[in-house]
PDB file of N, CA and C in Angstrom:
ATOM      1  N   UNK A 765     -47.039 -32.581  10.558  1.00  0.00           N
ATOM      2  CA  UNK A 765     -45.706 -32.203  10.160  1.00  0.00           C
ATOM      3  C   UNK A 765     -45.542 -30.693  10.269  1.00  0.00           C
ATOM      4  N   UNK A 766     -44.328 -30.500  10.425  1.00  0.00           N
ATOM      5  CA  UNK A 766     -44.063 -28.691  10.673  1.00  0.00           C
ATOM      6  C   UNK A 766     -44.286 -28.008   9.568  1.00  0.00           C
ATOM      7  N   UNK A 767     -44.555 -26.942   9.668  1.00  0.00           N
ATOM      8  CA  UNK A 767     -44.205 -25.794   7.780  1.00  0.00           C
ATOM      9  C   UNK A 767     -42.864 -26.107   7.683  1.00  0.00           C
ATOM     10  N   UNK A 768     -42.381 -26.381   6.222  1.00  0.00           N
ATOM     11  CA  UNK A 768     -40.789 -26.434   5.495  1.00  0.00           C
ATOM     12  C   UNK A 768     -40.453 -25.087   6.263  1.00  0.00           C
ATOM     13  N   UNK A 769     -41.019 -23.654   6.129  1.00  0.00           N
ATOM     14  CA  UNK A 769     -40.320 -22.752   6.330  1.00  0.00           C
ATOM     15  C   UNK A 769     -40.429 -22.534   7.154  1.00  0.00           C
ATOM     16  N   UNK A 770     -40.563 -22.706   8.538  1.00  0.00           N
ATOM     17  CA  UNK A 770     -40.405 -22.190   9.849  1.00  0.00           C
ATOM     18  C   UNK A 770     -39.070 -23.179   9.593  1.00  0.00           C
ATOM     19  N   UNK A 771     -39.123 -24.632   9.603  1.00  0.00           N
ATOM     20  CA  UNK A 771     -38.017 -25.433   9.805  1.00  0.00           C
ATOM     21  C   UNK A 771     -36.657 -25.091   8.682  1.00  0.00           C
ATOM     22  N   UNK A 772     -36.858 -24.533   7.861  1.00  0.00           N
ATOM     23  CA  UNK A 772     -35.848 -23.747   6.805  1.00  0.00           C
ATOM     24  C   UNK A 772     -35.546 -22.471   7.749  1.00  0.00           C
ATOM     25  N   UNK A 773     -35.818 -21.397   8.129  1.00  0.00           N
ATOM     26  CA  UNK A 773     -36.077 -20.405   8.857  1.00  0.00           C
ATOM     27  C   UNK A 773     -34.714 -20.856  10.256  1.00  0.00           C
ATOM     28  N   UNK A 774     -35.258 -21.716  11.244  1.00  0.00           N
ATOM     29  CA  UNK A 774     -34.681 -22.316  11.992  1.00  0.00           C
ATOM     30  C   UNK A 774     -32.829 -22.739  12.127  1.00  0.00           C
ATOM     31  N   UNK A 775     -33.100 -23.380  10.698  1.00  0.00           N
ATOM     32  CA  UNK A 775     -31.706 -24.178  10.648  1.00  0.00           C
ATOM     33  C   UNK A 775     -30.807 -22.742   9.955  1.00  0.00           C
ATOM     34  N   UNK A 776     -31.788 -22.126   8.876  1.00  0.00           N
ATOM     35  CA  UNK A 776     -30.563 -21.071   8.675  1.00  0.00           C
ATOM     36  C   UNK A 776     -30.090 -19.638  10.111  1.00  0.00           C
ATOM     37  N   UNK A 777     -30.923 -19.606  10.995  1.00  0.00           N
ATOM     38  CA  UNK A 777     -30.222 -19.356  12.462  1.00  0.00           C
ATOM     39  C   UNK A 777     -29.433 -20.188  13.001  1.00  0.00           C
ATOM     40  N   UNK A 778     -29.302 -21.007  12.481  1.00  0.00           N
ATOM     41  CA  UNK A 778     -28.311 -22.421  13.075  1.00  0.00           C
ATOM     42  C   UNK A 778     -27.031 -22.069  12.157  1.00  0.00           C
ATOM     43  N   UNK A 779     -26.991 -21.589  11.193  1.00  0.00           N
ATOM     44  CA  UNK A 779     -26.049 -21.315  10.331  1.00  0.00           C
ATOM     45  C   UNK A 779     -26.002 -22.064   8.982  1.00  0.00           C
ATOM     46  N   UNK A 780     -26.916 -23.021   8.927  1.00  0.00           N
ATOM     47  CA  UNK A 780     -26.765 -23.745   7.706  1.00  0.00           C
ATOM     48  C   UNK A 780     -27.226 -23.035   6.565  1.00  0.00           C
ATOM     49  N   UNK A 781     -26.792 -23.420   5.275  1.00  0.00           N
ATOM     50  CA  UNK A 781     -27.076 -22.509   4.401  1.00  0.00           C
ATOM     51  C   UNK A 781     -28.533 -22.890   3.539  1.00  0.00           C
ATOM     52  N   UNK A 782     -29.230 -22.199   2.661  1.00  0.00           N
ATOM     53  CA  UNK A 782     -30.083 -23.160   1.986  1.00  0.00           C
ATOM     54  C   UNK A 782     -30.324 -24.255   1.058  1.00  0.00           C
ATOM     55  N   UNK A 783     -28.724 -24.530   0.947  1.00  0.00           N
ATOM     56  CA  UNK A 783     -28.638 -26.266   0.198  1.00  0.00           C
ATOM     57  C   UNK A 783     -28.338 -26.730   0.969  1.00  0.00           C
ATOM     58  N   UNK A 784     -27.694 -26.363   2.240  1.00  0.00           N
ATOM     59  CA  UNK A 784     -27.414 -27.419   3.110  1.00  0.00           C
ATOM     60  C   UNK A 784     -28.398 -27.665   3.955  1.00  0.00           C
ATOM     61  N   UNK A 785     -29.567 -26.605   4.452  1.00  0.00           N
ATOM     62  CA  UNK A 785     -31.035 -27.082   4.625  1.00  0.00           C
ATOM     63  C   UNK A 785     -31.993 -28.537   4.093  1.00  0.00           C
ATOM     64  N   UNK A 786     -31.644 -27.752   2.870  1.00  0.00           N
ATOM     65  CA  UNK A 786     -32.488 -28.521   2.328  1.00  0.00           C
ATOM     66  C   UNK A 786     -32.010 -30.433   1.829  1.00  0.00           C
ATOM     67  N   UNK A 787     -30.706 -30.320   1.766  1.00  0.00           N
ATOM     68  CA  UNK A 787     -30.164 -31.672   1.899  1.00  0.00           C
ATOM     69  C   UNK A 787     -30.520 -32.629   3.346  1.00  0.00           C
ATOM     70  N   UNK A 788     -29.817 -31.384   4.503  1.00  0.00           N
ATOM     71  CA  UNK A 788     -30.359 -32.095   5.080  1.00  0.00           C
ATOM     72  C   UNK A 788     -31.640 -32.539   6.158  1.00  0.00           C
ATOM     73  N   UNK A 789     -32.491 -31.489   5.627  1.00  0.00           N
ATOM     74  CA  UNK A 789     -33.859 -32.314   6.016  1.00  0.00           C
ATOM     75  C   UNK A 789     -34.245 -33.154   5.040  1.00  0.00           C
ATOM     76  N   UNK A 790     -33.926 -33.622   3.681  1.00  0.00           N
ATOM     77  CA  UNK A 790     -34.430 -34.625   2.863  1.00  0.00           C
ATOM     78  C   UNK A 790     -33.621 -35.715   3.429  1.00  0.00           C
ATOM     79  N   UNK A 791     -33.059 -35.701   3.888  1.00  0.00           N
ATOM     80  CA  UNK A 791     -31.768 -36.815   4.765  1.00  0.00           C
ATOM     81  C   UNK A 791     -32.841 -37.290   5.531  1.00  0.00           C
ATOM     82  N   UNK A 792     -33.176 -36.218   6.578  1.00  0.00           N
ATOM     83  CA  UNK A 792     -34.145 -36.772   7.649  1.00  0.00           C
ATOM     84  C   UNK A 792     -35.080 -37.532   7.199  1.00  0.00           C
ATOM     85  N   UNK A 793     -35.356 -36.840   6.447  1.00  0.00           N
ATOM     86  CA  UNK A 793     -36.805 -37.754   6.023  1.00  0.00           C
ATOM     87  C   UNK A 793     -36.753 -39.309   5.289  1.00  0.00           C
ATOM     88  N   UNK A 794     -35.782 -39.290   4.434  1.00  0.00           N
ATOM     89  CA  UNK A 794     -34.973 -40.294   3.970  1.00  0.00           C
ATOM     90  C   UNK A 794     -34.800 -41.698   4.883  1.00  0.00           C
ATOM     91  N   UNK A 795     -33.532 -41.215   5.547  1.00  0.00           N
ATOM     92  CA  UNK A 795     -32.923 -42.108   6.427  1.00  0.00           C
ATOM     93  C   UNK A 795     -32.019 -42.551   5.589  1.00  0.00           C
ATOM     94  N   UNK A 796     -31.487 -43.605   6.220  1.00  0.00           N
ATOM     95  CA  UNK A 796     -30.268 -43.573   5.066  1.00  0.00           C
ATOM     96  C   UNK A 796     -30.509 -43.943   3.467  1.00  0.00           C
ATOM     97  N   UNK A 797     -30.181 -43.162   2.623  1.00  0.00           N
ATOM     98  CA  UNK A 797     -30.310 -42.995   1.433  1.00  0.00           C
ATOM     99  C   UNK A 797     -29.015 -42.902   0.580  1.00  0.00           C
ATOM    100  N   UNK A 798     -28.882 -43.013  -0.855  1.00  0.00           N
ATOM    101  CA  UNK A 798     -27.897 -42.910  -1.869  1.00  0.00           C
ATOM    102  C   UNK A 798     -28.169 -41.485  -2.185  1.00  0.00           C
ATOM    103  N   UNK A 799     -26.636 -40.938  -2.453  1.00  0.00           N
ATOM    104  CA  UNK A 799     -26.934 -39.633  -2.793  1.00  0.00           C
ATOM    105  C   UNK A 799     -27.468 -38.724  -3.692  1.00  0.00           C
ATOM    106  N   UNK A 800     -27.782 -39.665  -4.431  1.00  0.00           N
ATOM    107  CA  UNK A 800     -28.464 -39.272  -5.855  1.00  0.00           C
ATOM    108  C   UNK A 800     -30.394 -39.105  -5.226  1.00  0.00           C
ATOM    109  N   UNK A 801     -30.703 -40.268  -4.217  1.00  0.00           N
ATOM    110  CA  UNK A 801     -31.892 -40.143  -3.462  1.00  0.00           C
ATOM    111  C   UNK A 801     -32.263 -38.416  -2.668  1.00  0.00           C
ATOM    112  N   UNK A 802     -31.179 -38.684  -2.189  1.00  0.00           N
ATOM    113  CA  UNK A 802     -30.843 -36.840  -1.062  1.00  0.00           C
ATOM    114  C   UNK A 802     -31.426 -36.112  -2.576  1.00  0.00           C
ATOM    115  N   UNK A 803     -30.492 -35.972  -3.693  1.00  0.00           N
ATOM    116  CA  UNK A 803     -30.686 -34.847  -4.349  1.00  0.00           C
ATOM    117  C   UNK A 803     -31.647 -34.783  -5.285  1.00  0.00           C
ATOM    118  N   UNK A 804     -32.265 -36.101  -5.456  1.00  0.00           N
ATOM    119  CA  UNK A 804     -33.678 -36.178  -6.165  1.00  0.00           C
ATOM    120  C   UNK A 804     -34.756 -34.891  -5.173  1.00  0.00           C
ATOM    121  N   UNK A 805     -34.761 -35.351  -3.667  1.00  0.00           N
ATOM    122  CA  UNK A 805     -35.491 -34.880  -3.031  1.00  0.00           C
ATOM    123  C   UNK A 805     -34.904 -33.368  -2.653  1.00  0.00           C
ATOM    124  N   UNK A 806     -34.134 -33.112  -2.644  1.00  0.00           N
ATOM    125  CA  UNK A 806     -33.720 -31.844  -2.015  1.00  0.00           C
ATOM    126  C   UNK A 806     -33.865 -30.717  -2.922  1.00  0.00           C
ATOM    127  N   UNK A 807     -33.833 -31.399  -4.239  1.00  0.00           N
ATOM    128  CA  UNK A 807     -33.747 -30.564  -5.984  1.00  0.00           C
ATOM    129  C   UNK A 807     -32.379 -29.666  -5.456  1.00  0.00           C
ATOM    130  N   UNK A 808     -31.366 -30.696  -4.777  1.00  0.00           N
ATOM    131  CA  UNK A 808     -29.892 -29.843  -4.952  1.00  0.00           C
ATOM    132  C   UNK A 808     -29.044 -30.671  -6.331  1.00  0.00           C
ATOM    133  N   UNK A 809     -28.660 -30.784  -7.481  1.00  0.00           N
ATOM    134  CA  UNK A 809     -27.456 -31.208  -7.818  1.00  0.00           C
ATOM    135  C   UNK A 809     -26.960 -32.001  -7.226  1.00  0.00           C
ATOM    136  N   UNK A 810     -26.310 -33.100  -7.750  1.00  0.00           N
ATOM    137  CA  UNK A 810     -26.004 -34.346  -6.864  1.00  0.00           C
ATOM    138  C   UNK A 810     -24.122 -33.576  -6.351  1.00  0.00           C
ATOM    139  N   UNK A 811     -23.483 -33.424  -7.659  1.00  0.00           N
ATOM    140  CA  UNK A 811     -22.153 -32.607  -7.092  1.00  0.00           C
ATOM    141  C   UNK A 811     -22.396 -31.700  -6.035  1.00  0.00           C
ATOM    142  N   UNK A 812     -23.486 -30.773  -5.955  1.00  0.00           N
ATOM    143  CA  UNK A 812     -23.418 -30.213  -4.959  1.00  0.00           C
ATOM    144  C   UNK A 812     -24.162 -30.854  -3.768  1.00  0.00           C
ATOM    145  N   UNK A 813     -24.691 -31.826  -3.941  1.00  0.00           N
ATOM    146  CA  UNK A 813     -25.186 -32.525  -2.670  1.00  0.00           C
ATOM    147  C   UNK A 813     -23.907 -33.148  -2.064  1.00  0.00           C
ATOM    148  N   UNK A 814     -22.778 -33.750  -2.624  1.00  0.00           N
ATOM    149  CA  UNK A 814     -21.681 -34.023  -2.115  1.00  0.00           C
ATOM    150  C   UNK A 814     -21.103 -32.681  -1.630  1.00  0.00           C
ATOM    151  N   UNK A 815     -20.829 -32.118  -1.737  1.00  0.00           N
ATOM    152  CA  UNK A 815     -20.167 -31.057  -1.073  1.00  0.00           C
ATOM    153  C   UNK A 815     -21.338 -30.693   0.767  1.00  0.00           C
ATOM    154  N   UNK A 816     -22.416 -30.694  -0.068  1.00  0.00           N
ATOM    155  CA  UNK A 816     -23.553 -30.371   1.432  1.00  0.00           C
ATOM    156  C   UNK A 816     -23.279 -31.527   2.609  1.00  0.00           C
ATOM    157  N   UNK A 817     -23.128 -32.602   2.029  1.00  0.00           N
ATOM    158  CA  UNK A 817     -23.178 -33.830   3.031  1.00  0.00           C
ATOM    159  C   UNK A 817     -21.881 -33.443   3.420  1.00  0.00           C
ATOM    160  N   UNK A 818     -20.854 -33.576   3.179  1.00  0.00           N
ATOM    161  CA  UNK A 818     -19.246 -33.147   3.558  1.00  0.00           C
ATOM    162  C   UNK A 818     -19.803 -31.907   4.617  1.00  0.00           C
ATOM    163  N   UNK A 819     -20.025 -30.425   3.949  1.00  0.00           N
ATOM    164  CA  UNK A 819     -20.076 -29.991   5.120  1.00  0.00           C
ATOM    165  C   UNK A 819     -20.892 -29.849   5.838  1.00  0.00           C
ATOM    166  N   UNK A 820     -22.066 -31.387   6.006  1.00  0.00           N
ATOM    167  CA  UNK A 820     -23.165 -31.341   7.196  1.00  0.00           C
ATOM    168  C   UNK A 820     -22.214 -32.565   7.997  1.00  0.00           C
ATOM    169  N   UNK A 821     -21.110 -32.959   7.440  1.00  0.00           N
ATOM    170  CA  UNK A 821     -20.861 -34.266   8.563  1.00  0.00           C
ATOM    171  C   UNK A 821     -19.843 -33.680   9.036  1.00  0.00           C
ATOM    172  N   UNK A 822     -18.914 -32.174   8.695  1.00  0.00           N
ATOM    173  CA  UNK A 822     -18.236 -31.404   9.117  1.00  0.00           C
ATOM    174  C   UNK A 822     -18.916 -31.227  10.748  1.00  0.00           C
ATOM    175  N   UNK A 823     -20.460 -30.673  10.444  1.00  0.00           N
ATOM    176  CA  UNK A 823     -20.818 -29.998  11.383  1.00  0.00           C
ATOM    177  C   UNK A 823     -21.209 -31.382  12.676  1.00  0.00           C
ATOM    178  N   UNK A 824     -21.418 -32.548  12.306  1.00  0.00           N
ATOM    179  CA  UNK A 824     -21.423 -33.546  12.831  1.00  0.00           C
ATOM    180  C   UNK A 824     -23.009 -33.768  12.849  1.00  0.00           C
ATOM    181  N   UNK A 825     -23.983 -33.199  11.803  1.00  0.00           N
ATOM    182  CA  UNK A 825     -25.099 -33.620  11.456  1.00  0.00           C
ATOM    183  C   UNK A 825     -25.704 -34.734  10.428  1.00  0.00           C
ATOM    184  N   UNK A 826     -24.636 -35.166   9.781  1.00  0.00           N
ATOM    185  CA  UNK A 826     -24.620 -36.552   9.025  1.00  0.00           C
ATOM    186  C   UNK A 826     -23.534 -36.996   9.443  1.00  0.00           C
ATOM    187  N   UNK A 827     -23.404 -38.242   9.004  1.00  0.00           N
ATOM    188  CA  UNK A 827     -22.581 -39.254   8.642  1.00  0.00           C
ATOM    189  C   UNK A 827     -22.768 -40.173   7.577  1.00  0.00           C
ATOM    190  N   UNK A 828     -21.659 -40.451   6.964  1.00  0.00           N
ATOM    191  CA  UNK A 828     -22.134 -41.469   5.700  1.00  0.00           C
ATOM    192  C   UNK A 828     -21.623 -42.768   6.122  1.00  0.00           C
ATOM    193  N   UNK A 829     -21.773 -43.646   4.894  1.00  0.00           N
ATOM    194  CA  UNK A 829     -20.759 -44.792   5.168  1.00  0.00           C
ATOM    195  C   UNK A 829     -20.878 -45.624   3.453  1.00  0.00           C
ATOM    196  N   UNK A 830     -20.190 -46.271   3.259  1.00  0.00           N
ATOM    197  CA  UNK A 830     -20.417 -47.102   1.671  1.00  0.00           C
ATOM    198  C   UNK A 830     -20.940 -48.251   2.245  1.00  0.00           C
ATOM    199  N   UNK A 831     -21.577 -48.555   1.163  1.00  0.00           N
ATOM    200  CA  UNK A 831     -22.609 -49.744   1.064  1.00  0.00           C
ATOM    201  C   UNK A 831     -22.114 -50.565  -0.458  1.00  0.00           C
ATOM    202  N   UNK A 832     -22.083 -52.128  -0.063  1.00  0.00           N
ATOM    203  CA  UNK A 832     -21.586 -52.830  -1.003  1.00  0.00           C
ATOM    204  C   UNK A 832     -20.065 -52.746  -0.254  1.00  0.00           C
TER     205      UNK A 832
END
């Protein structure tokens, strides 16, 4: 597996910020997950994990969908 921080390092040259990093590589790793899952792992706040997913599917790096 890579170092977190080269791959943290990376994405914030990409422009993402560091909650939105970190959401969404716990995404990756995840796969599809509940958002409370993302923010267990990301140690973002689940309110602010909603806002991260919004603007990672802005950027067209997630997508969600409801389940149930």
């Amino acid at each position: 597996m890579s170092d977190p921080t080269i791959l943290y390092t990376e994405l914030k040259h990409l422009g993402l910020s560091e909650k939105e990093s970190a959401v969404y590589l716990a995404s990756l790793e995840l796969g599809p997950a509940s958002v409370q899952d993302i923010s267990h792992k990301s140690k973002v706040n689940r309110a602010t994990t909603y806002v991260m997913i919004e603007s990672l599917s802005g950027r067209g790096l997630m997508s969600t969908f409801t389940k149930g």
